[in-house]
Structures are given as C-alpha cells and as structure tokens.
Coordinates of C-alpha atoms in Angstrom, one line a residue:
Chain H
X404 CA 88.9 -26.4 -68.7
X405 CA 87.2 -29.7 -70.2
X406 CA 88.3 -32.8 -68.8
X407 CA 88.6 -34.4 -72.1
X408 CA 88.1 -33.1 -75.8
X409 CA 84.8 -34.7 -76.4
X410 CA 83.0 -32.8 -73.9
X411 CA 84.8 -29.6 -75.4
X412 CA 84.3 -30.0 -78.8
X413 CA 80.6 -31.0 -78.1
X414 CA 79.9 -28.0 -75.5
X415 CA 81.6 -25.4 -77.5
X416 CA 79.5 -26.4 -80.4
X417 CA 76.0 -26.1 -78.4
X418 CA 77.3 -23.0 -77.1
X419 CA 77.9 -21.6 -80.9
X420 CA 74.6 -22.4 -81.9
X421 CA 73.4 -21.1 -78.3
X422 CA 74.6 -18.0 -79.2
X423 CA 73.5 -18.4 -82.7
X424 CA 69.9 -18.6 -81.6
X425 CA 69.8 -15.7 -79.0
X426 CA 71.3 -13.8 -81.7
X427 CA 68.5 -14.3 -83.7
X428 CA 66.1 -14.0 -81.6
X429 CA 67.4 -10.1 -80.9
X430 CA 67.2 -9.9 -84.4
X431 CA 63.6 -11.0 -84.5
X432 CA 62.9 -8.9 -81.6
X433 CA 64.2 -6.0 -83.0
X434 CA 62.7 -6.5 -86.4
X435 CA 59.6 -6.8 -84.7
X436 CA 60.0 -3.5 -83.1
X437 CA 60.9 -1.3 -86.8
X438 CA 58.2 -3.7 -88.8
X439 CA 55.6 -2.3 -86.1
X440 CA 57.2 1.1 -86.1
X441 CA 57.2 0.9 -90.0
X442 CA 53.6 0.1 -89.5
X443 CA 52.4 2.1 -87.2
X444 CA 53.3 5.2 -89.7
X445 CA 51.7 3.6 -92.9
X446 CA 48.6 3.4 -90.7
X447 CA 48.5 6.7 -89.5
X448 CA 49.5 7.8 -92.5
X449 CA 46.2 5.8 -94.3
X450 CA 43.8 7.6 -91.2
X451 CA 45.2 11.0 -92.1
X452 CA 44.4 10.6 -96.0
X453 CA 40.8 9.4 -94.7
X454 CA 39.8 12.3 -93.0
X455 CA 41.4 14.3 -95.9
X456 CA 39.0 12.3 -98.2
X457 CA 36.1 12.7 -95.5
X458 CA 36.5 16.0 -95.3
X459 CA 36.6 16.9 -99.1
X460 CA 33.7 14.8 -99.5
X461 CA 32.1 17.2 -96.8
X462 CA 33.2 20.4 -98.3
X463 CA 31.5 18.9 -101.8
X464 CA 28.6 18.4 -100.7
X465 CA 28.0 21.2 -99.0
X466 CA 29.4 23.4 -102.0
X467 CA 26.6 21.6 -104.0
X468 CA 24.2 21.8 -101.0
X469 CA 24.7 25.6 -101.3
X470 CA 25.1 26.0 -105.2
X471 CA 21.3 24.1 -105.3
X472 CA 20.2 26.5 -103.1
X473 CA 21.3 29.5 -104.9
X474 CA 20.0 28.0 -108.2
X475 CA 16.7 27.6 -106.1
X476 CA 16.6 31.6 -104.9
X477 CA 17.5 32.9 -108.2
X478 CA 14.9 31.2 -109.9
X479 CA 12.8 32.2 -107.1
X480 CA 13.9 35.6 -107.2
X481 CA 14.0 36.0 -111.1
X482 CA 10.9 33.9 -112.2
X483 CA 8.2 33.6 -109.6
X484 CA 9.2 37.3 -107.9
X485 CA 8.8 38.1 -111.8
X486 CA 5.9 36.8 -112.2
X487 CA 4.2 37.9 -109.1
X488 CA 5.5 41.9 -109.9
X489 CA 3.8 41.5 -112.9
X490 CA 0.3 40.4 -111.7
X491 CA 0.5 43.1 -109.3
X492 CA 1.1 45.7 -112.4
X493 CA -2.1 43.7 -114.3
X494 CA -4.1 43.9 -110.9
X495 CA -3.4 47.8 -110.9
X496 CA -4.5 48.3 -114.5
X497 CA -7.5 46.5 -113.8
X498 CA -8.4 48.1 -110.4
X499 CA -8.8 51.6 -112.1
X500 CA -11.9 50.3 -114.4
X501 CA -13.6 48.4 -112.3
X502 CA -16.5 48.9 -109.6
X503 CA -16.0 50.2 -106.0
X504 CA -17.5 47.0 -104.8
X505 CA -14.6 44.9 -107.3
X506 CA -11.8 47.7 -106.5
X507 CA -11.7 46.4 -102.7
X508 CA -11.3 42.7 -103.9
X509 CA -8.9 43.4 -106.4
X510 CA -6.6 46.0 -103.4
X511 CA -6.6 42.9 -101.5
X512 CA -5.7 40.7 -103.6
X513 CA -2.7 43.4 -104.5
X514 CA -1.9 43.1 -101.0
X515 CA -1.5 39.4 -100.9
X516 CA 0.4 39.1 -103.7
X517 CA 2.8 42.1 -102.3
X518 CA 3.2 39.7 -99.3
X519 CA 4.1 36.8 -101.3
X520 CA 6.8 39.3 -103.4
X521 CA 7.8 40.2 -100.0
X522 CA 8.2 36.5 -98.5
X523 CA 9.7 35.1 -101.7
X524 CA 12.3 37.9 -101.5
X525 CA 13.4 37.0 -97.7
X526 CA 13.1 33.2 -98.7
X527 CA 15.3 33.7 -101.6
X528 CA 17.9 36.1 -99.8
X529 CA 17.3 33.8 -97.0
X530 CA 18.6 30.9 -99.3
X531 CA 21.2 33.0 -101.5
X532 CA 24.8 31.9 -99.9
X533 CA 26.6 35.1 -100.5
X534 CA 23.8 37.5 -99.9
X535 CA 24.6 35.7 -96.2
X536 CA 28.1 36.3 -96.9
X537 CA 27.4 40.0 -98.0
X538 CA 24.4 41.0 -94.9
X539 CA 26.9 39.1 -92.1
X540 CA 25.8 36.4 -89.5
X541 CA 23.9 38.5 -87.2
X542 CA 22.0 40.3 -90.1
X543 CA 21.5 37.0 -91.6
X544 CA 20.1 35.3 -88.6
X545 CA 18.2 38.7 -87.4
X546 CA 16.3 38.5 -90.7
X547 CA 15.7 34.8 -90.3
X548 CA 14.4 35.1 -86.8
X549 CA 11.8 38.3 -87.9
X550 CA 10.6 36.2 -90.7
X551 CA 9.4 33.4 -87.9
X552 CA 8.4 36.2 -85.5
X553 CA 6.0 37.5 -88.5
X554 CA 4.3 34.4 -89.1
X555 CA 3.1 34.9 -85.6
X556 CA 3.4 31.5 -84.5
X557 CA 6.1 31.7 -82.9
X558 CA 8.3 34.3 -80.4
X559 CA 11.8 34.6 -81.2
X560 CA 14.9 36.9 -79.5
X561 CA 18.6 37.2 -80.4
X562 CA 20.7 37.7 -77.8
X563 CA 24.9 38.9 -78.7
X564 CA 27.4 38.4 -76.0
X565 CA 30.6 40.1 -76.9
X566 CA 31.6 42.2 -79.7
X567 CA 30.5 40.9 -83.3
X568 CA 33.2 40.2 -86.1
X569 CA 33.0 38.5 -89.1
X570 CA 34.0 35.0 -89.0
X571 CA 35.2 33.4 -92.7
X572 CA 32.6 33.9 -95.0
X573 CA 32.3 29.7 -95.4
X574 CA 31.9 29.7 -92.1
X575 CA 29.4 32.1 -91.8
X576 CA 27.1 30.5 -94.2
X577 CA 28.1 26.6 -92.4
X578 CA 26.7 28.4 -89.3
X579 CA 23.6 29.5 -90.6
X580 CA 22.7 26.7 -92.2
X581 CA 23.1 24.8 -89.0
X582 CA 21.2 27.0 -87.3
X583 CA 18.4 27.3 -89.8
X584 CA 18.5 23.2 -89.3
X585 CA 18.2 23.5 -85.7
X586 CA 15.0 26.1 -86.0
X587 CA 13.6 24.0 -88.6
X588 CA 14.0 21.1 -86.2
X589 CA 12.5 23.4 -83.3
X590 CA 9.5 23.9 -85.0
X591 CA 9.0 20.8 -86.7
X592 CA 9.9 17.9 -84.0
X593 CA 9.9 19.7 -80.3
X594 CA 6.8 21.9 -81.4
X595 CA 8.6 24.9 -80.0
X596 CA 6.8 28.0 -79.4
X597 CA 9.9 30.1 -78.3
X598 CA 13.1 30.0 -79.6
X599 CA 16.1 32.1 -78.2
X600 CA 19.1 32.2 -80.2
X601 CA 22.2 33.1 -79.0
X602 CA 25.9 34.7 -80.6
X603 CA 28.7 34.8 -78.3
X604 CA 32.0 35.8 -79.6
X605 CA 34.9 35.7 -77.6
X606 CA 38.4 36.6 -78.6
X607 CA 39.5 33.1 -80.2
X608 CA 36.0 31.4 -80.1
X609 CA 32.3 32.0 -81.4
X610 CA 29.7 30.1 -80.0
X611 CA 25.9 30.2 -81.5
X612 CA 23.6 28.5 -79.3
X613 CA 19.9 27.5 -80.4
X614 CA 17.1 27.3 -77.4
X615 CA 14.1 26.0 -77.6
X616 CA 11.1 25.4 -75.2
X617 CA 9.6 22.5 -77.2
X618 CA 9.3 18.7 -75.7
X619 CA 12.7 17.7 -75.8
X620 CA 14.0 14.4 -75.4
X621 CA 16.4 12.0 -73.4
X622 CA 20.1 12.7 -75.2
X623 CA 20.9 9.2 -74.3
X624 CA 17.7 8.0 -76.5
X625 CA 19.6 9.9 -79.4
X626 CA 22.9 8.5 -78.8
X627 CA 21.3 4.5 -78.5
X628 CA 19.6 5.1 -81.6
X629 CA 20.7 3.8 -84.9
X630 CA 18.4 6.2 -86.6
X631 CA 19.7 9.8 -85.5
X632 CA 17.7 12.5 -87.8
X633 CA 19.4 13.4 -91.1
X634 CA 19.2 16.9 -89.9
X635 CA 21.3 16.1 -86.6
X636 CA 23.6 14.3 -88.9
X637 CA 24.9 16.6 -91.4
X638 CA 24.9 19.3 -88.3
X639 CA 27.5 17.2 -87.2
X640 CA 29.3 16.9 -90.6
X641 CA 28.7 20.5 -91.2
X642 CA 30.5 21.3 -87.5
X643 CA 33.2 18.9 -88.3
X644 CA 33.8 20.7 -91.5
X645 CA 35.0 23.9 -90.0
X646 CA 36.6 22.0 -87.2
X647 CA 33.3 23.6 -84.6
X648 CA 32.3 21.4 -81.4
X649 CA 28.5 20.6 -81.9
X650 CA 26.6 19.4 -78.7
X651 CA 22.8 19.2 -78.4
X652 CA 21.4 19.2 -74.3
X653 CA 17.8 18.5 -73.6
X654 CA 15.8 17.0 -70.7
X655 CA 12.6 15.9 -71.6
X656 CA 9.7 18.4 -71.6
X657 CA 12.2 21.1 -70.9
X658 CA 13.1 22.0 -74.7
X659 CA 16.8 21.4 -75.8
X660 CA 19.4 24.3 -76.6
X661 CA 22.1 23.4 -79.6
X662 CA 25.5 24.9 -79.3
X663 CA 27.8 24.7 -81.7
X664 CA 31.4 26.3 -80.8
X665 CA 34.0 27.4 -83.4
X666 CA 37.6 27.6 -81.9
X667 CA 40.3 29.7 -83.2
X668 CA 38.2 32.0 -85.3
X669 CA 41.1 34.1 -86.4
Chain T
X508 CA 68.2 -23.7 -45.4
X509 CA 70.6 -22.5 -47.9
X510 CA 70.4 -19.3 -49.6
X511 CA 68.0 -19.1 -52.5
X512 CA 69.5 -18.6 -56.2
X513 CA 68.8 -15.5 -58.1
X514 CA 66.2 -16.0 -60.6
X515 CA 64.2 -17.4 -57.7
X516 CA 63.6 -14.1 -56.7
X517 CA 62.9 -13.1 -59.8
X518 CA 59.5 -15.7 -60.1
X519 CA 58.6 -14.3 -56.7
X520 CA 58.8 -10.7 -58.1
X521 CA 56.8 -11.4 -60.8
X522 CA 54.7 -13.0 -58.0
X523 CA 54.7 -9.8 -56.3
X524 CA 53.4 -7.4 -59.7
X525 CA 51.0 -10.1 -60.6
X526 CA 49.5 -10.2 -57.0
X527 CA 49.6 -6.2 -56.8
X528 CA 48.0 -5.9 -60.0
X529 CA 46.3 -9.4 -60.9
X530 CA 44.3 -9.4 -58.0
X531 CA 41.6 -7.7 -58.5
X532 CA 41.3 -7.4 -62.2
X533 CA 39.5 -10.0 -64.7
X534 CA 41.7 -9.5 -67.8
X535 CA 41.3 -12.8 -69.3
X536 CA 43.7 -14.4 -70.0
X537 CA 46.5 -12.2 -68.4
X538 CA 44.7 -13.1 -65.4
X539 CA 45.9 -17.0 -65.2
X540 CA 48.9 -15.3 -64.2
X541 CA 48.7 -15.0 -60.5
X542 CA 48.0 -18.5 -60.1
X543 CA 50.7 -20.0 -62.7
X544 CA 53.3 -17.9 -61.0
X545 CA 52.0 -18.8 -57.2
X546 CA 52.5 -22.3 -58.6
X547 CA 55.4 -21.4 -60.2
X548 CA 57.5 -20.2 -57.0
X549 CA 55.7 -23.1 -54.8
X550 CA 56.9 -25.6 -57.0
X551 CA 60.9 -24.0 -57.1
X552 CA 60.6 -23.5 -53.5
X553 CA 59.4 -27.0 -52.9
X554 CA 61.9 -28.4 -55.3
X555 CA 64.6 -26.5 -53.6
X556 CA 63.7 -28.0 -50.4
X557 CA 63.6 -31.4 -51.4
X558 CA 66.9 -31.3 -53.5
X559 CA 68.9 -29.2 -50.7
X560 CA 67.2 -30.1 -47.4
X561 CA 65.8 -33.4 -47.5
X562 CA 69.0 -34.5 -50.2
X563 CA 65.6 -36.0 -52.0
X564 CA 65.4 -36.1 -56.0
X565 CA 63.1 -33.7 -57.0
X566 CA 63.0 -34.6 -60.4
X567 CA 59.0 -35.6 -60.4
X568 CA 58.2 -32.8 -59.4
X569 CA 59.4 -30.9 -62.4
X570 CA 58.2 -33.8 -64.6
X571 CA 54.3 -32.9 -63.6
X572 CA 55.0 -29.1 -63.5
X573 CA 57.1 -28.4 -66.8
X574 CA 54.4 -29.8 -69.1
X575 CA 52.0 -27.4 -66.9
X576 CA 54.6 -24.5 -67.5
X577 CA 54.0 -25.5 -71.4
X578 CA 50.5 -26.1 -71.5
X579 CA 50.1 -22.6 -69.8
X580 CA 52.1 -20.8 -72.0
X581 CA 50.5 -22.5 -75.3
X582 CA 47.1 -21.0 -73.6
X583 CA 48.1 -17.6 -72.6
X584 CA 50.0 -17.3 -76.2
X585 CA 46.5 -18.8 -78.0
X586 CA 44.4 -16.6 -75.6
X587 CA 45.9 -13.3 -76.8
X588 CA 46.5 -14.2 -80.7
X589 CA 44.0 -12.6 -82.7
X590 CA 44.4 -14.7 -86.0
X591 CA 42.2 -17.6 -86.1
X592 CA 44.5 -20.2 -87.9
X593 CA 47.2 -19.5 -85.5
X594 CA 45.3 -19.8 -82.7
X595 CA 44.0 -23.5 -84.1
X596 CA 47.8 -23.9 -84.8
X597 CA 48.3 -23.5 -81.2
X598 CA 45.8 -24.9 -79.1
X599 CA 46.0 -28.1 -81.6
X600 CA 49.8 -28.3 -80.6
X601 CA 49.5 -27.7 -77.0
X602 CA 47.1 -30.4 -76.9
X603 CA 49.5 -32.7 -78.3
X604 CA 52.1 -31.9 -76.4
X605 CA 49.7 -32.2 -73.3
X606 CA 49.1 -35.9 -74.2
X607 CA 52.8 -36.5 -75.4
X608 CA 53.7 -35.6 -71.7
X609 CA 51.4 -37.8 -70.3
X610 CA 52.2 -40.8 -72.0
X611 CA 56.4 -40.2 -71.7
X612 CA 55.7 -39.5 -68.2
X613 CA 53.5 -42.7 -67.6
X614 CA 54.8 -44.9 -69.9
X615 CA 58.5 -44.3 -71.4
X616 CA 60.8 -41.9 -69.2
X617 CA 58.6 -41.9 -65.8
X618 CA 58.6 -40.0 -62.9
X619 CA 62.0 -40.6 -61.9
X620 CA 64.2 -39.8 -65.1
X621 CA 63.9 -36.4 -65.9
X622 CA 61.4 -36.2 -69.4
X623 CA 63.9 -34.5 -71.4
X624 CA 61.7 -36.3 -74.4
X625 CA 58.5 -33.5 -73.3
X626 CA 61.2 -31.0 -72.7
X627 CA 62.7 -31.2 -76.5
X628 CA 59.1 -30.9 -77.8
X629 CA 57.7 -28.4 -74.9
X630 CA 60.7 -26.5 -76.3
X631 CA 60.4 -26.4 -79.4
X632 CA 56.0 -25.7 -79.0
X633 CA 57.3 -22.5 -77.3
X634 CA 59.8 -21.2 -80.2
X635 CA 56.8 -22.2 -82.8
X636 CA 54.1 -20.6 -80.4
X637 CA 56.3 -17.2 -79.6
X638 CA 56.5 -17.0 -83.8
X639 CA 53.3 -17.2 -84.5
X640 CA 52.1 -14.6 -81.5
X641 CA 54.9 -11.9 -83.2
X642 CA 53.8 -12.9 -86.7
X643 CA 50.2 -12.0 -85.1
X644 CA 51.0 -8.7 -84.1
X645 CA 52.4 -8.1 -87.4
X646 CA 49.3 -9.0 -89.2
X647 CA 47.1 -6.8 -87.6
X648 CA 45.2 -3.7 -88.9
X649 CA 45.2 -1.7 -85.9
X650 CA 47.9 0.7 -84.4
X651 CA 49.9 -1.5 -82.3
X652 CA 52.2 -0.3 -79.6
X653 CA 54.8 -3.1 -79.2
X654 CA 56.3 -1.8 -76.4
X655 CA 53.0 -1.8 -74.5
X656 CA 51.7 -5.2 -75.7
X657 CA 51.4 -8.2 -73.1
X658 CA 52.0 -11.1 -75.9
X659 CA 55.3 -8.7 -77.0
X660 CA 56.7 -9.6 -73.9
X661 CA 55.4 -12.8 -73.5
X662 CA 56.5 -14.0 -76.4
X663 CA 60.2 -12.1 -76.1
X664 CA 60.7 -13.5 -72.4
X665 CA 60.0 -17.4 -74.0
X666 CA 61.9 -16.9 -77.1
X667 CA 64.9 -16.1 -75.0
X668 CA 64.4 -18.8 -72.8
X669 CA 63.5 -21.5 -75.1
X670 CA 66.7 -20.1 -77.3
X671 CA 69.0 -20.3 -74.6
X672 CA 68.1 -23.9 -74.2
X673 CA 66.8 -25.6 -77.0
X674 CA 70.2 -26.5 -78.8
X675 CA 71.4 -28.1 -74.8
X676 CA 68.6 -29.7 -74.6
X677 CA 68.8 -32.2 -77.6
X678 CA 72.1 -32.9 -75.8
X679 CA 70.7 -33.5 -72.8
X680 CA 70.6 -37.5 -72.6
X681 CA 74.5 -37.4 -73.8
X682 CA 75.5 -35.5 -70.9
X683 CA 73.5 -36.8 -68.2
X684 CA 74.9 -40.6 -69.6
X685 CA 78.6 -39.6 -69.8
X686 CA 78.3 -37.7 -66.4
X687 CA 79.8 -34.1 -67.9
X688 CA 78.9 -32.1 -65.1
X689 CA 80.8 -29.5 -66.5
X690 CA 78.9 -28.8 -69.4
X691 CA 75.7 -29.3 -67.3
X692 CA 77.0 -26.4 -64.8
X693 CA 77.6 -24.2 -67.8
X694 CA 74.8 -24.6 -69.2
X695 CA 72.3 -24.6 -66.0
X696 CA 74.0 -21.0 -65.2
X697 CA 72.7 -19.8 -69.0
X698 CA 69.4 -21.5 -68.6
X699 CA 69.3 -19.2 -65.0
X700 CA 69.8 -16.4 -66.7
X701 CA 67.2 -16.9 -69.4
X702 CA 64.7 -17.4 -66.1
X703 CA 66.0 -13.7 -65.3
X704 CA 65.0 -12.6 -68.5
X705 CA 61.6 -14.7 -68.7
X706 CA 60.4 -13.6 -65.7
X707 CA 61.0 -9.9 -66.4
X708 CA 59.5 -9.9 -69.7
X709 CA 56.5 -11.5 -67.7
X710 CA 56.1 -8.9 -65.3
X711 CA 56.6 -6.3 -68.0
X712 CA 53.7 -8.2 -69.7
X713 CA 51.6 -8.0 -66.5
X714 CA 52.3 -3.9 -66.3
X715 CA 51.4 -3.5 -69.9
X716 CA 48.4 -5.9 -69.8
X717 CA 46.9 -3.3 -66.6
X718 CA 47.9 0.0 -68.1
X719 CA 45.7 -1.5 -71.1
X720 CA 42.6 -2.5 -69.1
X721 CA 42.5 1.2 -67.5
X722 CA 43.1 2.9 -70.8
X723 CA 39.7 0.7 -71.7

C-alpha cells in the first residue's frame, strides 16, 4: 500500500496512537457521563436528607410550640381559674354580711370575675392542643370566632362548603393555629373589622380560607421584602409541614383573604 | 465548480441551527457562534475556491483563520467554565497562543508555509482547554445534566478533533518534506471525519445552549 517502509512504519505508528487517543477520549467521555450520573444521585440524595432534616426541625418546633402552649393553658386553667373560683366563693361569703349599698358592688364584682373564669376558660381550651383535637376543627374555630364576636369589636361568620370530616388530628391543630395567626394578624396589622372565615372540604382536599376587610397591602411589596412578618413565616413552615399550599391575596384597601389548601386529606 | 466535500456541509449545518436559533437570542457566549461559524463556512468556501478554481494556494488563508478558530474556542471554553483558576488557566493560554501565532506567522513560518508550529500548540491548547471545561463540570455543586450542557459538547466535539489530529500533526513537517502524499490522504480523510463530528457536537451545543435559555 506504502511506497516504501518508512512511510509505513511511520504512518502505522501515528495511526496506533491515533487510535490510542480517540480511544481515550471515549473513555473520558464516557466517564464523564457515569461521574455526572454518579453525581447527580449523591446530590439528590443530599437535597432529599435536607428537607428530611427541615422538616423534622419543623415538626419540633411545632411540637414544642404546642407543648408551651399546653403548659400555658393548664397553668391557666389550674392556677389563675383556681384562683379566680375562689375569690368568687370569698366574694359570696362576704356579700351576705354586708350593706345593700356594698352587696351591689360586691355582685358586680362577682360578675366580672365570672367573666374572667369564663374567658380564661375559652383562652385556655382555646390554647389546649388536644382539647382542639377532642372539640374538632369547626368546633374549635366556631368557638374562636364567638370569643372575637363577644368582644364586640369585631363581626365574624363561618361559612362550611361541603360535608365536614375530621382531618388528622396534627393537622387539625396545624390549621388552627394558622388560622388563629391569620385572625391575629387581621386584627392587629390590616385593622379588620370583619373577618369571614371559610371551610371547604372536598373529597381529597380541605381548604380554610381567612377574609378580611382590613387595609391590605400590595403582595408584590411582601414578596420584595426581606423582612416578611414572623407570623407569615411560620404559616408557611406550618403549611409545608403537612404538605398544604399557603397563598395570601390582597389588593390594597380591599382586605386580603388567606387560603391555605391541604391535598390528599385521606 | 466541483462538488463540495462532506463536512462542508456539515459547518453550513451548524450554520443553519446557529442562524435558526442564534439569531435572536443574547446567550453570551454561545452567541459568538453565529458569527464564528458564518466565518467558518466563508473561509472553507473561499479556500475551496481558491485551491480548486483559481489552482491558487490557499494556504494563508488558513494561517490567519486557524489561530482565530483557536482563539475562539479558548473563549467560548473560558466563557462557560465556572472555576476561576481554570478560566485564568485558559484565557492566560489562549493569549499566548494568540501572540505565538502572530509572531510564527510574521516572523518564522509566514504566510505561505502552512504554520504547522501554531497548529501543534493550537492543538494541543484545545486538548488542555477541553480537560479543564469536563474537569469543571465535574467540580460543580449543582445538578448537572451532561447530556444537556453546551461546554459537554463543546468540549467532546474538540477533544475528538484535536485527538484525531494531534499525534499527525507533530509529523506534519516530515511528510510535507519527504512528499508522502499517502499518508497525508489518510490522514486528511480522518481529520474530515473529526470535522463531522466537531461540527455536530457544536450544533448539539447550540440546541442545548437554547433549550437552557427558555427553561430560564
């Protein structure tokens, strides 16, 4: 084929390393390709032990969230609701020696502290996890919204769409306490004077929606900010704890409703 | 004019993706492409003409263009690297391959001898720059989809093509001064094919580098 052995010798030896080459280059090529696979995996891997972590770190802190809170309304319940019971007893003993003029004094005083038994009582069960767990959602947020409607500052109105069920009890109290954060927020930063709150259950989904006529605000003000409320915050954490879409719409001067929608509730 | 050869009409399909999909879209530096490759099949085209029409050397024409080729690709290559020392590594070496050109062009091979001095070095700046851009994508911390990456292809296409002729080309001056055509044929039909393969991992790069930009 060569016209003399020199040219052979030399071109068959360029061609061997020719070969050679592109032969490591496909092995490059395809080590490239399982390293990345390889990769790939140990990284998804790492993401998926992440949100593990997150998530238990959620589920903490809301377990110690709600074990402080339970703490609070038995001490509530079994000291100062103590307490209170028993100056009402005193203010009885003393009512039937005094004057007429004292004895009207001392049955309004009776009354008040009946209405601060009675209020410590709805705070407490209000704050009590299982009693939540025990009453059900709608109970639970029925009593929550009367207590509002008695202070008479404020109109309140549940609606229910659909026929009620009981969601998992952890779910049930994550709910409530994200929509007790979403009243509290209502009242304290939109100034709402009404607030409708809404339960629809569906037969995979529940949605509870929160709506307000307070001063809302520009969503895209929320979003820019570095500074998003606390409260909005661990809504969020609490809604990605039992895997619920949170979304808060507002216009400004037109209140804001929160919704927060739990998928595959059975 | 005679008939074109194949891989010819493989830089003009790369042409073809790059205008389709290069046009309008400012994805630095996959961008650069749609000129490099207009150049690109200009210059072949051009070069063809002289060699086959005219019977004219069109070996001058290569000498400005090939260092262009590498200077380009050194770019592109230091463009998309992520890692800072590599990127230093490259644009450093590209440089000095840029001025090594220069001065073998102007001063020791010339415009009429083909500067297989700037081609040796060109060549092996390419296998070095192809490394480091897959030893970049191995370093990083993000999910990487190789199959979807620009500099994957990139650097595959020029590995192949600097492989195919890197070990011919330190021969080069041996068989240009004992007239082996032979070996030259050989060889210039393997370096053909490695432009097949160059210019298909390029317009794979292109596709991958616009799929990316609308996923963003």
């Amino acid at each position: 084929m060569f016209p003399n052995t020199e040219e052979e010798n030399l071109t068959t030896m360029i061609l061997l390393v020719t070969i050679v080459l592109i032969g490591f280059v496909c092995f490059v090529v395809l080590l490239a390709y399982l390293f990345t696979t390889k990769k790939n995996k140990l990284l998804r891997e790492k993401q998926l032990m992440q949100a593990q972590f997150k998530q238990e770190l959620l589920q903490t802190q809301i377990e110690i969230q709600s074990q402080t809170l339970q703490t609070v309304s038995q001490e509530i319940h079994d000291n100062l609701g103590q307490v209170l019971s028993l100056i009402k007893l005193n203010l009885g003993a003393i009512a039937a020696t005094e004057t007429a003029a004292n004895q009207t004094k001392l049955t309004n005083t009776k009354q008040l502290v009946s209405k601060a038994i009675g209020d410590l009582r709805e705070l407490s069960q209000s704050l009590y996890g299982n009693k939540i767990a025990e009453l059900g959602l709608v109970q639970a947020i029925d009593n929550e919204l009367k207590i509002l409607q008695n202070s008479g500052q404020f109109k309140t109105s549940l609606k229910i769409t659909g026929n009620a069920f009981k969601l998992n009890p952890q779910k049930e109290i994550v709910v409530f306490r994200m929509m007790q954060e979403s009243i509290n927020n209502a009242i304290k930063h939109a100034r709402a004077k009404n607030i409708e709150v809404g339960l629809k259950y569906e037969a995979a989904s529940f949605t509870l929606s929160i709506t307000d006529d307070g001063i809302g605000f520009d969503p895209a003000d929320l979003k820019s900010s570095t500074q998003t409320g606390m409260g909005l915050k661990s809504m969020k954490s609490r809604a990605r704890l039992i895997g619920a879409d949170f979304s808060v719409n507002s216009i400004p001067g037109q209140g804001a409703t929160v919704s927060v929608s739990v998928p595959d509730v059975s | 004019m005679p008939s074109l050869p194949l891989y010819f009409y493989f830089e003009a399909g790369a042409l073809i993706i790059s205008a389709f999909l290069l046009f309008k879209f400012k994805n630095k530096p996959i961008h650069w492409f749609l000129p490099f490759l207009f150049l690109m099949v200009c210059v072949e085209f051009f070069g063809l003409f002289y060699q086959r029409v005219l019977h004219k050397p069109n070996t001058w024409l290569y000498n400005i263009t090939i260092p262009l080729e590498y200077v380009f690709y050194g770019f592109i290559i230091g463009s998309l690297c992520l890692t800072p020392a590599f990127k230093k590594i490259i644009f450093w070496l590209t440089g000095l391959l840029a001025a090594w050109a220069i001065i073998n062009l102007f001063f020791i091979q010339g415009f009429n001898n083909l500067n297989t001095n700037t081609l040796k070095a060109g060549s092996t700046c390419m296998l070095i720059f192809s490394c480091l851009g897959l030893l970049d994508l191995f370093r990083s911390d993000e999910h990487t989809t190789l199959l979807a990456n620009p500099l994957f292809w990139i650097c595959t296409g020029l590995l192949f093509f600097n492989a195919g002729e890197f070990t011919y080309l330190f021969f080069f001056d041996t068989f240009l001064s004992k007239g082996w055509d032979q070996t030259a044929r050989l060889f210039g039909s393997i370096n053909n094919k490695m432009i097949f393969i160059l210019y298909t991992c390029i317009s794979i790069a292109i596709i991958c580098s616009r799929i990316q930009k609308k996923k963003t």
